[in-house]
């Protein structure tokens, strides 16, 4: 009798064990908790941390999250949340380096691969958005966060939109940003396996302070979407000349932005082209409505 009960107990323990192992999520599709704030609105290309998924490989860092395209040697997209406390006074670290978190068998783009190419090492998650600590700023200089951008794009309208975004944060907003590039223009002279894109795009959701949750996105949430050509001759252009819709970028890239947001709301915020200007504040709206 005693041995029967021991046997039953053993079976219960084993089956419980088996169940735990079975129901545990596959680790290659789980985003580590620390950078979760950068992916609140979804993983637009279903990137995973499985190294066999080399052209859609998820790298999650405390400062930003990205999907790497190993064949192109560039990110597919980089996503980051921006709030006031991310912006500090740290000096630009200029620590361009291969990404140490990339699996060894992957293509490790070197800072020098860009030298003499005529293209800038264009940050996706930009340096000034990560200036609270030296470590945060330095983290933006890994080569997996870089795309070959023309100097006129990088230092022109692309930079102007980055600055504009920080002014929104300065006036009490939080932002959820995602940036990437698409198309194939050429390759780098020194590293002909690194692809130079035809255009770069960015989608920004403008959120209230403390508003980085799905529940904070409503049909009238401001979404700024741009697509800029990766060409010379555009340095003086305003970023607003390149406004488009998130839906147009989805159609072009095949990604799904805001996938965690209800479809009816996606349909509104992704198809409305932003005006490039902040809308009237709540107070002034109420004043206008007054009879
Ligand atoms: Mn979508």
GROMACS .gro file of C-alpha atoms and ligand atoms in nm:
model
  292
    1UNK     CA    1   0.000   0.000   0.000
    2UNK     CA    2   0.275   0.237   0.100
    3UNK     CA    3   0.462   0.181  -0.221
    4UNK     CA    4   0.142   0.238  -0.420
    5UNK     CA    5   0.093   0.582  -0.261
    6UNK     CA    6   0.457   0.663  -0.320
    7UNK     CA    7   0.408   0.565  -0.682
    8UNK     CA    8   0.098   0.785  -0.717
    9UNK     CA    9   0.272   1.080  -0.552
   10UNK     CA   10   0.567   1.036  -0.784
   11UNK     CA   11   0.337   1.030  -1.088
   12UNK     CA   12   0.165   1.351  -0.976
   13UNK     CA   13   0.499   1.524  -0.932
   14UNK     CA   14   0.627   1.405  -1.269
   15UNK     CA   15   0.313   1.507  -1.458
   16UNK     CA   16   0.311   1.848  -1.289
   17UNK     CA   17   0.672   1.889  -1.389
   18UNK     CA   18   0.595   1.785  -1.744
   19UNK     CA   19   0.310   2.033  -1.762
   20UNK     CA   20   0.522   2.322  -1.639
   21UNK     CA   21   0.780   2.246  -1.905
   22UNK     CA   22   0.512   2.221  -2.171
   23UNK     CA   23   0.317   2.536  -2.092
   24UNK     CA   24   0.621   2.756  -2.055
   25UNK     CA   25   0.635   3.000  -2.350
   26UNK     CA   26   0.906   2.952  -2.608
   27UNK     CA   27   1.188   3.173  -2.494
   28UNK     CA   28   1.269   3.285  -2.848
   29UNK     CA   29   0.943   3.478  -2.880
   30UNK     CA   30   0.944   3.644  -2.540
   31UNK     CA   31   1.065   3.999  -2.498
   32UNK     CA   32   1.265   4.045  -2.177
   33UNK     CA   33   1.075   4.262  -1.927
   34UNK     CA   34   1.331   4.544  -1.896
   35UNK     CA   35   1.282   4.694  -2.245
   36UNK     CA   36   0.906   4.620  -2.257
   37UNK     CA   37   0.825   4.992  -2.260
   38UNK     CA   38   0.967   5.009  -2.613
   39UNK     CA   39   0.726   4.748  -2.755
   40UNK     CA   40   0.393   4.838  -2.591
   41UNK     CA   41   0.230   4.883  -2.932
   42UNK     CA   42   0.349   4.551  -3.071
   43UNK     CA   43   0.631   4.385  -3.262
   44UNK     CA   44   0.556   4.502  -3.618
   45UNK     CA   45   0.744   4.225  -3.801
   46UNK     CA   46   0.705   3.946  -3.540
   47UNK     CA   47   1.082   3.946  -3.490
   48UNK     CA   48   1.220   3.670  -3.267
   49UNK     CA   49   1.540   3.600  -3.078
   50UNK     CA   50   1.584   3.274  -3.269
   51UNK     CA   51   1.918   3.306  -3.457
   52UNK     CA   52   1.777   3.111  -3.752
   53UNK     CA   53   1.547   3.413  -3.800
   54UNK     CA   54   1.855   3.612  -3.903
   55UNK     CA   55   1.679   3.867  -4.124
   56UNK     CA   56   1.419   3.947  -3.859
   57UNK     CA   57   1.622   3.902  -3.543
   58UNK     CA   58   1.501   4.071  -3.226
   59UNK     CA   59   1.752   4.258  -3.012
   60UNK     CA   60   1.598   4.403  -2.697
   61UNK     CA   61   1.805   4.652  -2.503
   62UNK     CA   62   1.717   4.872  -2.207
   63UNK     CA   63   1.743   5.179  -2.435
   64UNK     CA   64   1.560   5.051  -2.747
   65UNK     CA   65   1.443   4.737  -2.925
   66UNK     CA   66   1.523   4.649  -3.285
   67UNK     CA   67   1.480   4.390  -3.556
   68UNK     CA   68   1.808   4.320  -3.739
   69UNK     CA   69   1.835   4.218  -4.105
   70UNK     CA   70   2.153   4.015  -4.124
   71UNK     CA   71   2.167   4.006  -4.505
   72UNK     CA   72   2.133   4.385  -4.529
   73UNK     CA   73   2.355   4.461  -4.229
   74UNK     CA   74   2.100   4.714  -4.104
   75UNK     CA   75   1.798   4.716  -3.875
   76UNK     CA   76   1.452   4.654  -4.024
   77UNK     CA   77   1.314   4.883  -3.757
   78UNK     CA   78   1.414   5.033  -3.424
   79UNK     CA   79   1.150   5.111  -3.163
   80UNK     CA   80   1.184   5.328  -2.854
   81UNK     CA   81   0.975   5.508  -2.598
   82UNK     CA   82   1.076   5.863  -2.516
   83UNK     CA   83   0.989   6.046  -2.198
   84UNK     CA   84   1.129   6.350  -2.025
   85UNK     CA   85   1.364   6.158  -1.794
   86UNK     CA   86   1.539   6.002  -2.098
   87UNK     CA   87   1.671   6.344  -2.193
   88UNK     CA   88   1.957   6.468  -1.979
   89UNK     CA   89   2.286   6.648  -2.013
   90UNK     CA   90   2.529   6.372  -2.105
   91UNK     CA   91   2.777   6.456  -2.384
   92UNK     CA   92   2.764   6.263  -2.711
   93UNK     CA   93   2.976   5.952  -2.652
   94UNK     CA   94   3.071   5.876  -3.016
   95UNK     CA   95   3.141   5.511  -2.932
   96UNK     CA   96   3.052   5.363  -3.272
   97UNK     CA   97   3.112   4.988  -3.241
   98UNK     CA   98   2.993   4.650  -3.365
   99UNK     CA   99   2.699   4.528  -3.159
  100UNK     CA  100   2.836   4.285  -2.897
  101UNK     CA  101   2.488   4.136  -2.844
  102UNK     CA  102   2.464   4.005  -3.200
  103UNK     CA  103   2.523   3.627  -3.224
  104UNK     CA  104   2.877   3.545  -3.331
  105UNK     CA  105   2.776   3.391  -3.665
  106UNK     CA  106   2.592   3.710  -3.772
  107UNK     CA  107   2.727   3.987  -3.994
  108UNK     CA  108   2.902   4.233  -3.766
  109UNK     CA  109   2.909   4.570  -3.940
  110UNK     CA  110   3.211   4.778  -3.837
  111UNK     CA  111   3.220   5.156  -3.791
  112UNK     CA  112   3.489   5.175  -4.060
  113UNK     CA  113   3.267   5.001  -4.315
  114UNK     CA  114   3.097   5.338  -4.364
  115UNK     CA  115   3.417   5.542  -4.398
  116UNK     CA  116   3.465   5.695  -4.743
  117UNK     CA  117   3.127   5.568  -4.860
  118UNK     CA  118   2.965   5.910  -4.884
  119UNK     CA  119   2.699   5.794  -4.637
  120UNK     CA  120   2.661   5.885  -4.271
  121UNK     CA  121   2.622   5.632  -3.993
  122UNK     CA  122   2.262   5.736  -3.940
  123UNK     CA  123   2.121   5.662  -3.595
  124UNK     CA  124   1.767   5.528  -3.583
  125UNK     CA  125   1.723   5.570  -3.205
  126UNK     CA  126   1.907   5.898  -3.193
  127UNK     CA  127   2.182   5.995  -2.955
  128UNK     CA  128   2.009   6.300  -2.805
  129UNK     CA  129   1.707   6.089  -2.702
  130UNK     CA  130   1.936   5.893  -2.469
  131UNK     CA  131   2.126   6.148  -2.265
  132UNK     CA  132   2.037   6.061  -1.905
  133UNK     CA  133   2.351   5.848  -1.849
  134UNK     CA  134   2.671   5.788  -2.044
  135UNK     CA  135   2.576   5.420  -2.074
  136UNK     CA  136   2.239   5.509  -2.228
  137UNK     CA  137   2.397   5.745  -2.478
  138UNK     CA  138   2.674   5.503  -2.566
  139UNK     CA  139   2.417   5.229  -2.627
  140UNK     CA  140   2.284   5.420  -2.930
  141UNK     CA  141   2.623   5.392  -3.104
  142UNK     CA  142   2.608   5.018  -3.176
  143UNK     CA  143   2.615   4.953  -3.551
  144UNK     CA  144   2.286   4.759  -3.540
  145UNK     CA  145   2.121   5.097  -3.474
  146UNK     CA  146   2.278   5.250  -3.788
  147UNK     CA  147   2.160   5.285  -4.144
  148UNK     CA  148   2.362   5.442  -4.429
  149UNK     CA  149   2.195   5.781  -4.474
  150UNK     CA  150   2.298   6.063  -4.704
  151UNK     CA  151   2.445   6.358  -4.511
  152UNK     CA  152   2.159   6.577  -4.638
  153UNK     CA  153   1.894   6.341  -4.503
  154UNK     CA  154   2.067   6.267  -4.173
  155UNK     CA  155   2.158   6.628  -4.095
  156UNK     CA  156   1.855   6.780  -4.268
  157UNK     CA  157   1.488   6.682  -4.235
  158UNK     CA  158   1.560   6.359  -4.043
  159UNK     CA  159   1.738   6.557  -3.771
  160UNK     CA  160   1.473   6.831  -3.774
  161UNK     CA  161   1.201   6.578  -3.695
  162UNK     CA  162   1.413   6.433  -3.414
  163UNK     CA  163   1.443   6.783  -3.265
  164UNK     CA  164   1.072   6.852  -3.312
  165UNK     CA  165   0.990   6.526  -3.131
  166UNK     CA  166   1.198   6.635  -2.833
  167UNK     CA  167   1.010   6.966  -2.817
  168UNK     CA  168   0.688   6.764  -2.780
  169UNK     CA  169   0.845   6.579  -2.487
  170UNK     CA  170   0.953   6.914  -2.347
  171UNK     CA  171   0.592   7.029  -2.353
  172UNK     CA  172   0.470   6.734  -2.146
  173UNK     CA  173   0.413   6.453  -2.398
  174UNK     CA  174   0.554   6.105  -2.419
  175UNK     CA  175   0.633   5.946  -2.752
  176UNK     CA  176   0.641   5.597  -2.889
  177UNK     CA  177   0.868   5.597  -3.192
  178UNK     CA  178   0.961   5.347  -3.455
  179UNK     CA  179   1.203   5.410  -3.739
  180UNK     CA  180   1.339   5.208  -4.026
  181UNK     CA  181   1.436   5.220  -4.389
  182UNK     CA  182   1.332   5.040  -4.703
  183UNK     CA  183   1.440   4.972  -5.058
  184UNK     CA  184   1.786   4.908  -5.200
  185UNK     CA  185   1.981   5.195  -5.355
  186UNK     CA  186   2.337   5.064  -5.354
  187UNK     CA  187   2.584   4.909  -5.109
  188UNK     CA  188   2.872   5.054  -4.910
  189UNK     CA  189   3.199   5.075  -5.102
  190UNK     CA  190   3.407   4.909  -4.830
  191UNK     CA  191   3.143   4.657  -4.730
  192UNK     CA  192   2.938   4.556  -5.030
  193UNK     CA  193   2.712   4.343  -4.816
  194UNK     CA  194   2.576   4.648  -4.632
  195UNK     CA  195   2.271   4.778  -4.812
  196UNK     CA  196   2.199   5.148  -4.862
  197UNK     CA  197   1.821   5.204  -4.849
  198UNK     CA  198   1.614   5.417  -5.084
  199UNK     CA  199   1.414   5.584  -4.811
  200UNK     CA  200   1.379   5.607  -4.435
  201UNK     CA  201   1.053   5.627  -4.245
  202UNK     CA  202   0.939   5.701  -3.893
  203UNK     CA  203   0.611   5.665  -3.708
  204UNK     CA  204   0.555   5.858  -3.384
  205UNK     CA  205   0.259   5.822  -3.150
  206UNK     CA  206   0.214   6.130  -2.934
  207UNK     CA  207   0.098   6.024  -2.588
  208UNK     CA  208   0.006   6.208  -2.270
  209UNK     CA  209   0.246   6.202  -1.974
  210UNK     CA  210   0.242   5.855  -1.819
  211UNK     CA  211   0.048   5.740  -2.124
  212UNK     CA  212   0.260   5.459  -2.267
  213UNK     CA  213  -0.017   5.197  -2.261
  214UNK     CA  214  -0.262   5.063  -2.517
  215UNK     CA  215  -0.549   5.217  -2.320
  216UNK     CA  216  -0.405   5.563  -2.383
  217UNK     CA  217  -0.433   5.532  -2.761
  218UNK     CA  218  -0.765   5.665  -2.884
  219UNK     CA  219  -0.904   5.736  -3.228
  220UNK     CA  220  -0.789   6.099  -3.202
  221UNK     CA  221  -0.434   6.016  -3.087
  222UNK     CA  222  -0.183   6.210  -3.291
  223UNK     CA  223   0.038   5.990  -3.509
  224UNK     CA  224   0.316   6.150  -3.711
  225UNK     CA  225   0.438   5.938  -4.002
  226UNK     CA  226   0.706   6.040  -4.252
  227UNK     CA  227   0.897   5.880  -4.534
  228UNK     CA  228   1.207   6.062  -4.658
  229UNK     CA  229   1.418   5.978  -4.964
  230UNK     CA  230   1.778   5.878  -4.893
  231UNK     CA  231   1.917   6.133  -5.135
  232UNK     CA  232   2.125   6.449  -5.143
  233UNK     CA  233   1.971   6.789  -5.211
  234UNK     CA  234   1.709   6.777  -4.933
  235UNK     CA  235   1.908   6.929  -4.646
  236UNK     CA  236   1.705   7.251  -4.627
  237UNK     CA  237   1.369   7.079  -4.659
  238UNK     CA  238   1.122   7.085  -4.374
  239UNK     CA  239   1.038   6.740  -4.231
  240UNK     CA  240   0.672   6.824  -4.288
  241UNK     CA  241   0.727   6.796  -4.665
  242UNK     CA  242   0.755   6.419  -4.612
  243UNK     CA  243   0.441   6.354  -4.409
  244UNK     CA  244   0.251   6.039  -4.499
  245UNK     CA  245   0.033   5.789  -4.314
  246UNK     CA  246   0.136   5.495  -4.098
  247UNK     CA  247  -0.087   5.281  -4.320
  248UNK     CA  248   0.113   5.378  -4.630
  249UNK     CA  249   0.434   5.266  -4.453
  250UNK     CA  250   0.264   4.944  -4.347
  251UNK     CA  251   0.167   4.879  -4.709
  252UNK     CA  252   0.522   4.941  -4.826
  253UNK     CA  253   0.702   4.739  -4.558
  254UNK     CA  254   0.449   4.470  -4.473
  255UNK     CA  255   0.477   4.557  -4.103
  256UNK     CA  256   0.184   4.606  -3.870
  257UNK     CA  257   0.220   4.907  -3.642
  258UNK     CA  258   0.001   4.943  -3.332
  259UNK     CA  259  -0.097   4.576  -3.357
  260UNK     CA  260  -0.188   4.572  -2.985
  261UNK     CA  261  -0.439   4.855  -3.040
  262UNK     CA  262  -0.800   4.768  -3.137
  263UNK     CA  263  -0.844   4.749  -3.517
  264UNK     CA  264  -1.106   5.028  -3.528
  265UNK     CA  265  -0.859   5.263  -3.362
  266UNK     CA  266  -0.571   5.148  -3.586
  267UNK     CA  267  -0.791   5.224  -3.886
  268UNK     CA  268  -0.831   5.583  -3.767
  269UNK     CA  269  -0.482   5.670  -3.645
  270UNK     CA  270  -0.301   5.493  -3.928
  271UNK     CA  271  -0.496   5.653  -4.212
  272UNK     CA  272  -0.500   6.013  -4.089
  273UNK     CA  273  -0.214   6.223  -4.224
  274UNK     CA  274  -0.074   6.456  -3.960
  275UNK     CA  275  -0.063   6.830  -4.025
  276UNK     CA  276   0.279   6.869  -3.869
  277UNK     CA  277   0.142   7.099  -3.600
  278UNK     CA  278   0.021   7.024  -3.251
  279UNK     CA  279  -0.355   7.038  -3.235
  280UNK     CA  280  -0.538   7.288  -3.017
  281UNK     CA  281  -0.509   7.218  -2.647
  282UNK     CA  282  -0.803   7.091  -2.447
  283UNK     CA  283  -0.874   7.435  -2.299
  284UNK     CA  284  -0.888   7.614  -2.630
  285UNK     CA  285  -1.108   7.341  -2.779
  286UNK     CA  286  -1.352   7.389  -2.494
  287UNK     CA  287  -1.344   7.765  -2.546
  288UNK     CA  288  -1.422   7.729  -2.914
  289UNK     CA  289  -1.716   7.504  -2.836
  290UNK     CA  290  -1.867   7.760  -2.601
  291UNK     CA  291  -2.182   7.903  -2.761
  292LIG    MN1  292  -0.140   4.851  -3.771
   0.00000   0.00000   0.00000
